[in-house]
Amino acid sequence: MRNQREDALLVLEDGYVLSGQAYAAEGRTVGEIVFATAMTGYQETVTDPSYHRQIVTMTAPHIGNTGANDEDPESTRIWVAGLVVREPARRASSWRSTREFEDELREQGVVGIAHLDTRALTRHLRDRGVMRAGIFSGSALPAGATARDASAISVLVDLVRQAPAMSGAALAGEVTTQERYVVEPTGEFEGKEPLAEIVAVDLGIKARTPAQLAERGARVHVVPQHTTLAEIVALNPDGVFFSNGPGDPGSADHEVEVLRGVLSQGLPFFGICFGNQLLGRALGYGTYKLDYGHRGVNQPVLDRSTGKVEITAHNHGFAVDAPVGEESLAPYDDGRFGRVEVSHISLNDGVVEGLRALDIPAFSVQYHPEAAAGPHDAAHLFDRFLELVAARRQAGSQTTGEDA
């Protein structure tokens, strides 16, 4: 099967070129190239909206053996700009598979490349940092490109450099739901009065996230990225959630202002990934772009309050710049939101992986506790959020009783 594939090239903006063979659709694609260290869960990976405009390199050498099915997608489509794999599976061998993974990519027009040295590529990205790249195959390859003709490669490098950079990109509005929808309580809570009403702002949300809250008895109102504070408050929520999503948090001014309104209302707040970065900005801290980011399902994170290490799922290229040592006063508006501590840190590089407000009911983590795909170590964070919600509801009912 390998010798039936067309030639393909992977070209990075710094001129680094790797030869391979076409995988999935043929043609041209450009985007920011990143690497993900998961050994499985690739259907969840490619359907994660946080990968919008990114070419994903899978560091595991053998991809596709679990195939594709209708249960594992995290959204309604594939979002990756392209996929880089070393050895594609000849055929799916999972009992849950209903079709081939490569066929799924091809049907959705995802241009990929296979049979190249993904280890060398990953080392290059770790040394130089993530950057723009392009995959070219079939008619998208100019004459002489596969022979590494200098003028042909120069043309491809120029095409890559014309692609928009991730810094400054506002992408949540491109991946969000267009209409509000509701996820009702499930499992033992199905058909019963919800334990809480949660508004989840979709910045690139994965399906498993509202499902986690629904399994715990919450009714989840998933709303678009452009939703206003007034529209959120009109839903009378017991708590507000901000999801993961793509792009530069420094460009998300609307979302930050809405979140500051949520915090000022005293509503319990929980954010993950992009939501963590937006909480950082709302509190007055800065954000910055990481050299190569954290992506995969095997990232060790220290919970500083318990001393426990959790193995977590990550997908982020930006991080919050907050003091890791002692608690600090949130810089925004002369400390309006009170004291904040960094609750979690990465054990690989010390990056801030979580924030906890000490004077208002708000916290966030940089990773993905919904475990789609990935370990379940951090699922308890959904319980923590609903405990904050329950405490606020109880305080509200006691106040009402005293007033009566």
Coordinates of C-alpha atoms in Angstrom, one line a residue:
M1 CA 0.0 0.0 0.0
R2 CA 2.9 2.3 0.7
N3 CA 4.2 2.3 -2.9
Q4 CA 0.7 3.3 -4.1
R5 CA 0.8 6.7 -2.4
E6 CA 1.8 9.9 -4.2
D7 CA 4.8 11.9 -3.2
A8 CA 4.3 14.7 -0.6
L9 CA 6.4 17.3 1.0
L10 CA 6.2 18.9 4.4
V11 CA 7.7 22.4 4.3
L12 CA 8.3 24.6 7.4
E13 CA 8.6 28.4 7.3
D14 CA 12.3 28.2 8.3
G15 CA 13.1 26.2 5.2
Y16 CA 13.1 22.7 6.9
V17 CA 11.7 20.2 4.4
L18 CA 10.8 16.5 4.9
S19 CA 9.8 14.1 2.1
G20 CA 6.9 11.7 2.6
Q21 CA 3.9 10.3 0.9
A22 CA 0.3 11.6 0.6
Y23 CA -2.0 10.6 3.4
A24 CA -5.8 11.1 3.4
A25 CA -6.6 13.9 0.9
E26 CA -4.1 15.2 -1.6
G27 CA -3.5 18.8 -2.3
R28 CA -2.2 21.8 -0.2
T29 CA -2.8 22.9 3.4
V30 CA -1.0 25.4 5.6
G31 CA -1.2 26.2 9.3
E32 CA 0.8 26.2 12.5
I33 CA 2.5 22.9 12.9
V34 CA 2.5 21.3 16.4
F35 CA 3.1 17.9 17.9
A36 CA 0.8 15.8 20.1
T37 CA 2.2 13.0 22.3
A38 CA -1.0 10.9 22.6
M39 CA -0.7 7.2 21.5
T40 CA -4.4 6.9 20.8
G41 CA -7.5 9.1 20.8
Y42 CA -6.7 10.5 17.4
Q43 CA -10.4 10.8 16.4
E44 CA -11.0 12.9 19.4
T45 CA -7.8 14.9 18.6
V46 CA -8.7 15.8 15.1
T47 CA -12.3 16.8 16.0
D48 CA -11.2 19.1 18.8
P49 CA -11.9 22.6 17.7
S50 CA -8.8 23.8 19.7
Y51 CA -6.8 22.5 16.7
H52 CA -8.4 24.8 14.2
R53 CA -5.7 26.1 11.7
Q54 CA -3.1 23.7 13.1
I55 CA -1.2 20.9 11.4
V56 CA -0.9 18.2 14.0
T57 CA 2.1 15.8 14.1
M58 CA 1.4 12.6 15.9
T59 CA 4.5 11.5 17.8
A60 CA 3.2 7.9 18.2
P61 CA 4.5 6.0 15.2
H62 CA 1.5 3.9 14.3
I63 CA -1.8 5.8 13.7
G64 CA -5.2 4.6 12.6
N65 CA -5.5 1.1 14.0
T66 CA -8.6 2.0 16.2
G67 CA -10.3 3.4 13.1
A68 CA -13.3 5.8 13.4
N69 CA -16.8 5.6 14.8
D70 CA -19.8 7.7 15.6
E71 CA -19.3 7.8 19.3
D72 CA -15.9 9.4 19.8
P73 CA -15.9 12.7 17.8
E74 CA -15.8 15.8 20.0
S75 CA -17.6 18.0 17.5
T76 CA -19.5 17.8 14.2
R77 CA -16.4 17.9 12.0
I78 CA -12.7 17.5 11.8
W79 CA -10.9 20.8 12.6
V80 CA -7.2 20.1 12.1
A81 CA -5.6 21.8 9.1
G82 CA -3.5 18.8 8.4
L83 CA -2.1 15.6 9.9
V84 CA 1.4 14.2 10.0
V85 CA 1.9 10.5 10.8
R86 CA 4.8 8.1 10.5
E87 CA 3.1 4.8 9.8
P88 CA -0.6 4.8 8.9
A89 CA -2.4 1.6 9.8
R90 CA -3.2 -0.7 6.9
R91 CA -6.7 -1.4 8.4
A92 CA -8.6 -0.7 11.5
S93 CA -8.7 -3.5 14.1
S94 CA -10.8 -2.2 16.9
W95 CA -14.2 -3.8 17.6
R96 CA -15.6 -0.3 18.0
S97 CA -14.5 0.9 14.5
T98 CA -17.1 1.4 11.8
R99 CA -14.8 2.8 9.2
E100 CA -11.1 3.6 8.5
F101 CA -9.6 6.7 10.1
E102 CA -7.8 7.7 6.9
D103 CA -11.1 7.5 4.9
E104 CA -12.7 9.8 7.5
L105 CA -9.9 12.3 7.0
R106 CA -10.1 12.0 3.2
E107 CA -13.9 12.5 3.0
Q108 CA -13.5 15.7 5.0
G109 CA -10.7 17.0 2.7
V110 CA -8.0 16.9 5.3
V111 CA -4.6 16.9 3.6
G112 CA -2.0 14.8 5.4
I113 CA 1.5 13.3 5.0
A114 CA 2.9 9.9 6.1
H115 CA 6.1 7.9 6.0
L116 CA 8.4 10.6 7.2
D117 CA 10.6 10.9 10.3
T118 CA 8.2 12.4 12.9
R119 CA 10.9 12.0 15.6
A120 CA 13.2 14.3 13.7
L121 CA 10.4 16.7 13.1
T122 CA 9.4 16.8 16.8
R123 CA 13.0 17.4 17.8
H124 CA 13.2 20.3 15.3
L125 CA 10.0 21.9 16.7
R126 CA 11.3 21.5 20.3
D127 CA 14.5 23.2 19.3
R128 CA 13.1 25.9 17.1
G129 CA 9.6 26.3 18.4
V130 CA 6.3 25.7 16.6
M131 CA 5.9 27.6 13.4
R132 CA 3.9 27.8 10.2
A133 CA 4.1 24.9 7.8
G134 CA 2.5 23.4 4.7
I135 CA 1.8 19.9 3.3
F136 CA 1.9 19.7 -0.5
S137 CA 1.0 16.7 -2.6
G138 CA -0.4 15.8 -6.0
S139 CA -1.1 18.8 -8.2
A140 CA 0.0 21.2 -5.4
L141 CA 3.6 20.2 -5.9
P142 CA 5.5 22.4 -8.4
A143 CA 7.8 20.8 -10.9
G144 CA 11.1 19.8 -9.3
A145 CA 9.9 20.0 -5.7
T146 CA 10.3 16.3 -4.9
A147 CA 13.9 16.5 -6.2
R148 CA 14.4 19.4 -3.8
D149 CA 14.9 21.9 -6.6
A150 CA 15.8 25.2 -4.9
S151 CA 13.4 27.4 -6.8
A152 CA 10.5 25.0 -6.3
I153 CA 11.2 24.8 -2.6
S154 CA 11.4 28.5 -2.4
V155 CA 8.0 28.8 -3.9
L156 CA 6.6 26.5 -1.2
V157 CA 8.3 28.3 1.6
D158 CA 6.9 31.6 0.4
L159 CA 3.4 30.0 0.4
V160 CA 3.9 28.9 4.0
R161 CA 5.1 32.3 5.1
Q162 CA 2.0 33.9 3.7
A163 CA -0.2 31.9 6.1
P164 CA -1.6 33.9 9.1
A165 CA 0.4 33.5 12.4
M166 CA -1.3 32.1 15.5
S167 CA -0.2 35.1 17.6
G168 CA -3.0 37.6 17.5
A169 CA -5.4 35.2 15.9
A170 CA -9.0 35.5 17.2
L171 CA -10.5 32.1 16.3
A172 CA -13.1 31.2 18.9
G173 CA -15.8 32.9 16.8
E174 CA -14.9 30.6 13.9
V175 CA -15.5 27.4 15.8
T176 CA -18.3 28.2 18.2
T177 CA -21.9 27.0 18.0
Q178 CA -24.2 29.3 16.0
E179 CA -27.2 28.7 18.2
R180 CA -27.7 28.1 21.9
Y181 CA -28.6 24.5 22.8
V182 CA -29.3 22.7 26.0
V183 CA -27.9 19.4 27.4
E184 CA -30.2 17.9 29.9
P185 CA -29.2 15.9 33.0
T186 CA -28.4 12.3 32.2
G187 CA -27.9 8.9 34.0
E188 CA -29.5 8.7 37.4
F189 CA -30.6 12.4 37.0
E190 CA -32.4 11.9 33.7
G191 CA -36.0 13.2 33.8
K192 CA -35.5 14.9 37.2
E193 CA -35.3 18.5 38.2
P194 CA -31.7 19.6 37.5
L195 CA -29.4 20.2 40.5
A196 CA -28.0 23.3 38.8
E197 CA -28.4 25.5 35.8
I198 CA -25.0 26.0 34.1
V199 CA -24.2 28.4 31.2
A200 CA -21.3 27.0 29.2
V201 CA -19.7 29.6 26.8
D202 CA -18.6 27.7 23.7
L203 CA -15.2 28.9 22.6
G204 CA -14.5 25.6 20.9
I205 CA -16.1 23.2 23.4
K206 CA -15.8 19.5 23.2
A207 CA -18.9 17.3 23.4
R208 CA -17.6 15.4 26.5
T209 CA -17.5 18.6 28.6
P210 CA -21.2 19.4 28.9
A211 CA -21.8 15.7 29.1
Q212 CA -19.6 15.5 32.3
L213 CA -21.7 18.2 33.9
A214 CA -25.0 16.6 32.8
E215 CA -23.9 13.3 34.3
R216 CA -23.7 15.2 37.6
G217 CA -27.2 16.4 37.4
A218 CA -26.7 19.8 35.8
R219 CA -28.7 21.3 33.0
V220 CA -26.2 22.9 30.6
H221 CA -27.0 25.9 28.4
V222 CA -24.3 26.0 25.7
V223 CA -24.1 29.5 24.3
P224 CA -22.1 31.0 21.4
Q225 CA -18.9 32.9 21.9
H226 CA -20.5 36.2 21.1
T227 CA -23.1 35.9 23.9
T228 CA -23.3 39.0 26.1
L229 CA -23.3 39.2 29.9
A230 CA -26.9 40.3 29.8
E231 CA -27.9 37.2 27.8
I232 CA -26.0 35.0 30.3
V233 CA -27.7 36.6 33.3
A234 CA -31.1 36.3 31.6
L235 CA -30.7 32.5 31.8
N236 CA -30.5 32.8 35.6
P237 CA -27.5 30.5 35.9
D238 CA -26.1 29.0 39.1
G239 CA -22.7 28.9 37.5
V240 CA -20.8 29.8 34.3
F241 CA -18.2 27.7 32.4
F242 CA -15.8 28.9 29.8
S243 CA -14.5 26.1 27.5
N244 CA -11.3 25.3 25.6
G245 CA -10.7 26.9 22.2
P246 CA -8.2 28.0 19.6
G247 CA -6.3 31.2 19.1
D248 CA -4.5 33.9 21.1
P249 CA -6.2 34.8 24.4
G250 CA -4.7 38.3 23.9
S251 CA -7.2 38.8 21.2
A252 CA -10.3 37.8 23.2
D253 CA -11.3 41.2 24.6
H254 CA -15.1 40.5 24.3
E255 CA -14.8 37.3 26.3
V256 CA -12.6 38.9 28.9
E257 CA -15.1 41.7 29.5
V258 CA -18.0 39.2 29.8
L259 CA -16.0 37.1 32.3
R260 CA -15.3 40.2 34.4
G261 CA -19.0 40.8 34.5
V262 CA -19.6 37.2 35.6
L263 CA -17.0 37.5 38.4
S264 CA -18.5 40.8 39.5
Q265 CA -22.0 39.1 39.7
G266 CA -20.5 36.6 42.1
L267 CA -21.4 33.7 39.9
P268 CA -19.3 30.6 40.4
F269 CA -16.9 30.2 37.5
F270 CA -14.9 27.3 36.1
G271 CA -12.7 27.5 33.0
I272 CA -10.5 25.0 31.2
C273 CA -7.7 25.6 28.7
F274 CA -8.6 28.8 26.8
G275 CA -11.0 29.5 29.7
N276 CA -8.1 29.4 32.1
Q277 CA -6.2 31.9 30.0
L278 CA -9.2 34.2 29.9
L279 CA -9.6 34.0 33.7
G280 CA -6.0 35.0 33.9
R281 CA -6.6 38.0 31.7
A282 CA -9.8 38.9 33.5
L283 CA -8.0 39.0 36.8
G284 CA -5.3 41.3 35.3
Y285 CA -2.5 38.9 34.5
G286 CA -0.8 38.6 31.2
T287 CA -0.6 35.7 28.7
Y288 CA 2.2 34.6 26.4
K289 CA 2.9 32.1 23.7
L290 CA 4.8 29.0 24.5
D291 CA 7.7 27.8 22.4
Y292 CA 6.1 24.6 21.4
G293 CA 3.1 24.1 23.8
H294 CA 1.7 21.1 25.5
R295 CA -0.4 18.7 23.5
G296 CA -1.2 15.1 24.4
V297 CA -2.8 12.9 27.1
N298 CA 0.2 12.2 29.3
Q299 CA 1.2 15.6 30.8
P300 CA 2.1 15.5 34.5
V301 CA 0.6 18.3 36.6
L302 CA 1.1 19.0 40.3
D303 CA -1.9 20.0 42.3
R304 CA -0.2 22.4 44.8
S305 CA -3.0 22.2 47.4
T306 CA -2.8 18.4 47.7
G307 CA 0.7 17.6 46.5
K308 CA -0.7 15.0 44.2
V309 CA 0.4 14.5 40.6
E310 CA -2.2 14.1 38.0
I311 CA -1.6 12.8 34.5
T312 CA -3.6 15.1 32.3
A313 CA -4.7 15.9 28.7
H314 CA -3.4 19.1 27.2
N315 CA -3.8 21.2 24.0
H316 CA -2.5 24.7 24.4
G317 CA 0.1 26.9 22.9
F318 CA -0.4 29.9 25.2
A319 CA -0.1 30.2 29.0
V320 CA -0.9 32.6 31.9
D321 CA 1.9 34.7 33.3
A322 CA 1.1 34.7 37.1
P323 CA 3.4 34.4 40.1
V324 CA 3.8 30.8 41.1
G325 CA 5.1 31.3 44.6
E326 CA 2.9 33.0 47.1
E327 CA -0.7 34.2 46.6
S328 CA -1.0 37.5 44.8
L329 CA -3.6 40.3 44.6
A330 CA -5.3 40.1 41.2
P331 CA -4.0 43.2 39.4
Y332 CA -7.2 44.2 37.6
D333 CA -8.9 47.4 38.9
D334 CA -6.7 47.7 42.1
G335 CA -7.4 44.2 43.2
R336 CA -11.2 44.2 42.8
F337 CA -11.3 40.4 42.6
G338 CA -9.1 39.8 45.6
R339 CA -6.4 37.2 46.1
V340 CA -5.4 34.6 43.7
E341 CA -3.1 31.6 43.8
V342 CA -1.5 29.4 41.2
S343 CA -3.2 26.1 42.0
H344 CA -1.4 23.8 39.5
I345 CA 1.9 23.7 37.7
S346 CA 3.4 21.6 34.9
L347 CA 6.1 19.3 36.1
N348 CA 7.7 19.3 32.7
D349 CA 8.5 23.0 32.5
G350 CA 6.9 24.9 35.5
V351 CA 4.1 26.5 33.3
V352 CA 1.0 27.7 35.2
E353 CA -1.6 25.0 34.9
G354 CA -4.4 26.4 37.1
L355 CA -5.7 29.4 39.0
R356 CA -7.8 29.7 42.1
A357 CA -9.4 32.9 43.3
L358 CA -9.4 33.0 47.1
D359 CA -12.1 35.7 47.7
I360 CA -14.5 34.9 44.9
P361 CA -15.9 31.5 43.7
A362 CA -13.7 31.1 40.6
F363 CA -11.1 28.6 39.4
S364 CA -9.6 27.2 36.2
V365 CA -7.2 24.7 34.9
Q366 CA -5.1 24.7 31.7
Y367 CA -5.7 21.1 30.8
H368 CA -8.8 19.0 29.8
P369 CA -10.5 17.2 32.7
E370 CA -13.2 15.9 30.5
A371 CA -10.8 13.1 29.3
A372 CA -11.7 13.1 25.7
A373 CA -9.3 11.6 25.0
G374 CA -7.1 11.0 28.0
P375 CA -6.9 10.0 31.6
H376 CA -9.6 10.5 34.2
D377 CA -7.3 11.9 36.9
A378 CA -8.9 15.4 36.8
A379 CA -12.6 14.5 36.4
H380 CA -13.1 15.5 40.1
L381 CA -12.8 19.2 39.0
F382 CA -16.4 19.1 37.7
D383 CA -17.4 18.0 41.2
R384 CA -15.5 20.9 42.6
F385 CA -17.3 23.3 40.3
L386 CA -20.7 21.9 41.2
E387 CA -19.8 22.1 44.9
L388 CA -19.2 25.9 44.5
V389 CA -22.5 26.1 42.7
A390 CA -24.3 24.2 45.5
A391 CA -22.7 26.4 48.2
R392 CA -24.0 29.5 46.4
R393 CA -27.5 28.1 46.0
Q394 CA -27.5 27.1 49.7
A395 CA -26.4 30.6 50.8
G396 CA -29.1 32.1 48.6
S397 CA -31.8 29.9 50.0
Q398 CA -30.7 30.8 53.6
T399 CA -30.8 34.5 52.8
T400 CA -34.2 34.1 51.3
G401 CA -35.4 32.3 54.4
E402 CA -34.0 34.9 56.7
D403 CA -35.6 37.7 54.7
A404 CA -38.9 35.9 55.0

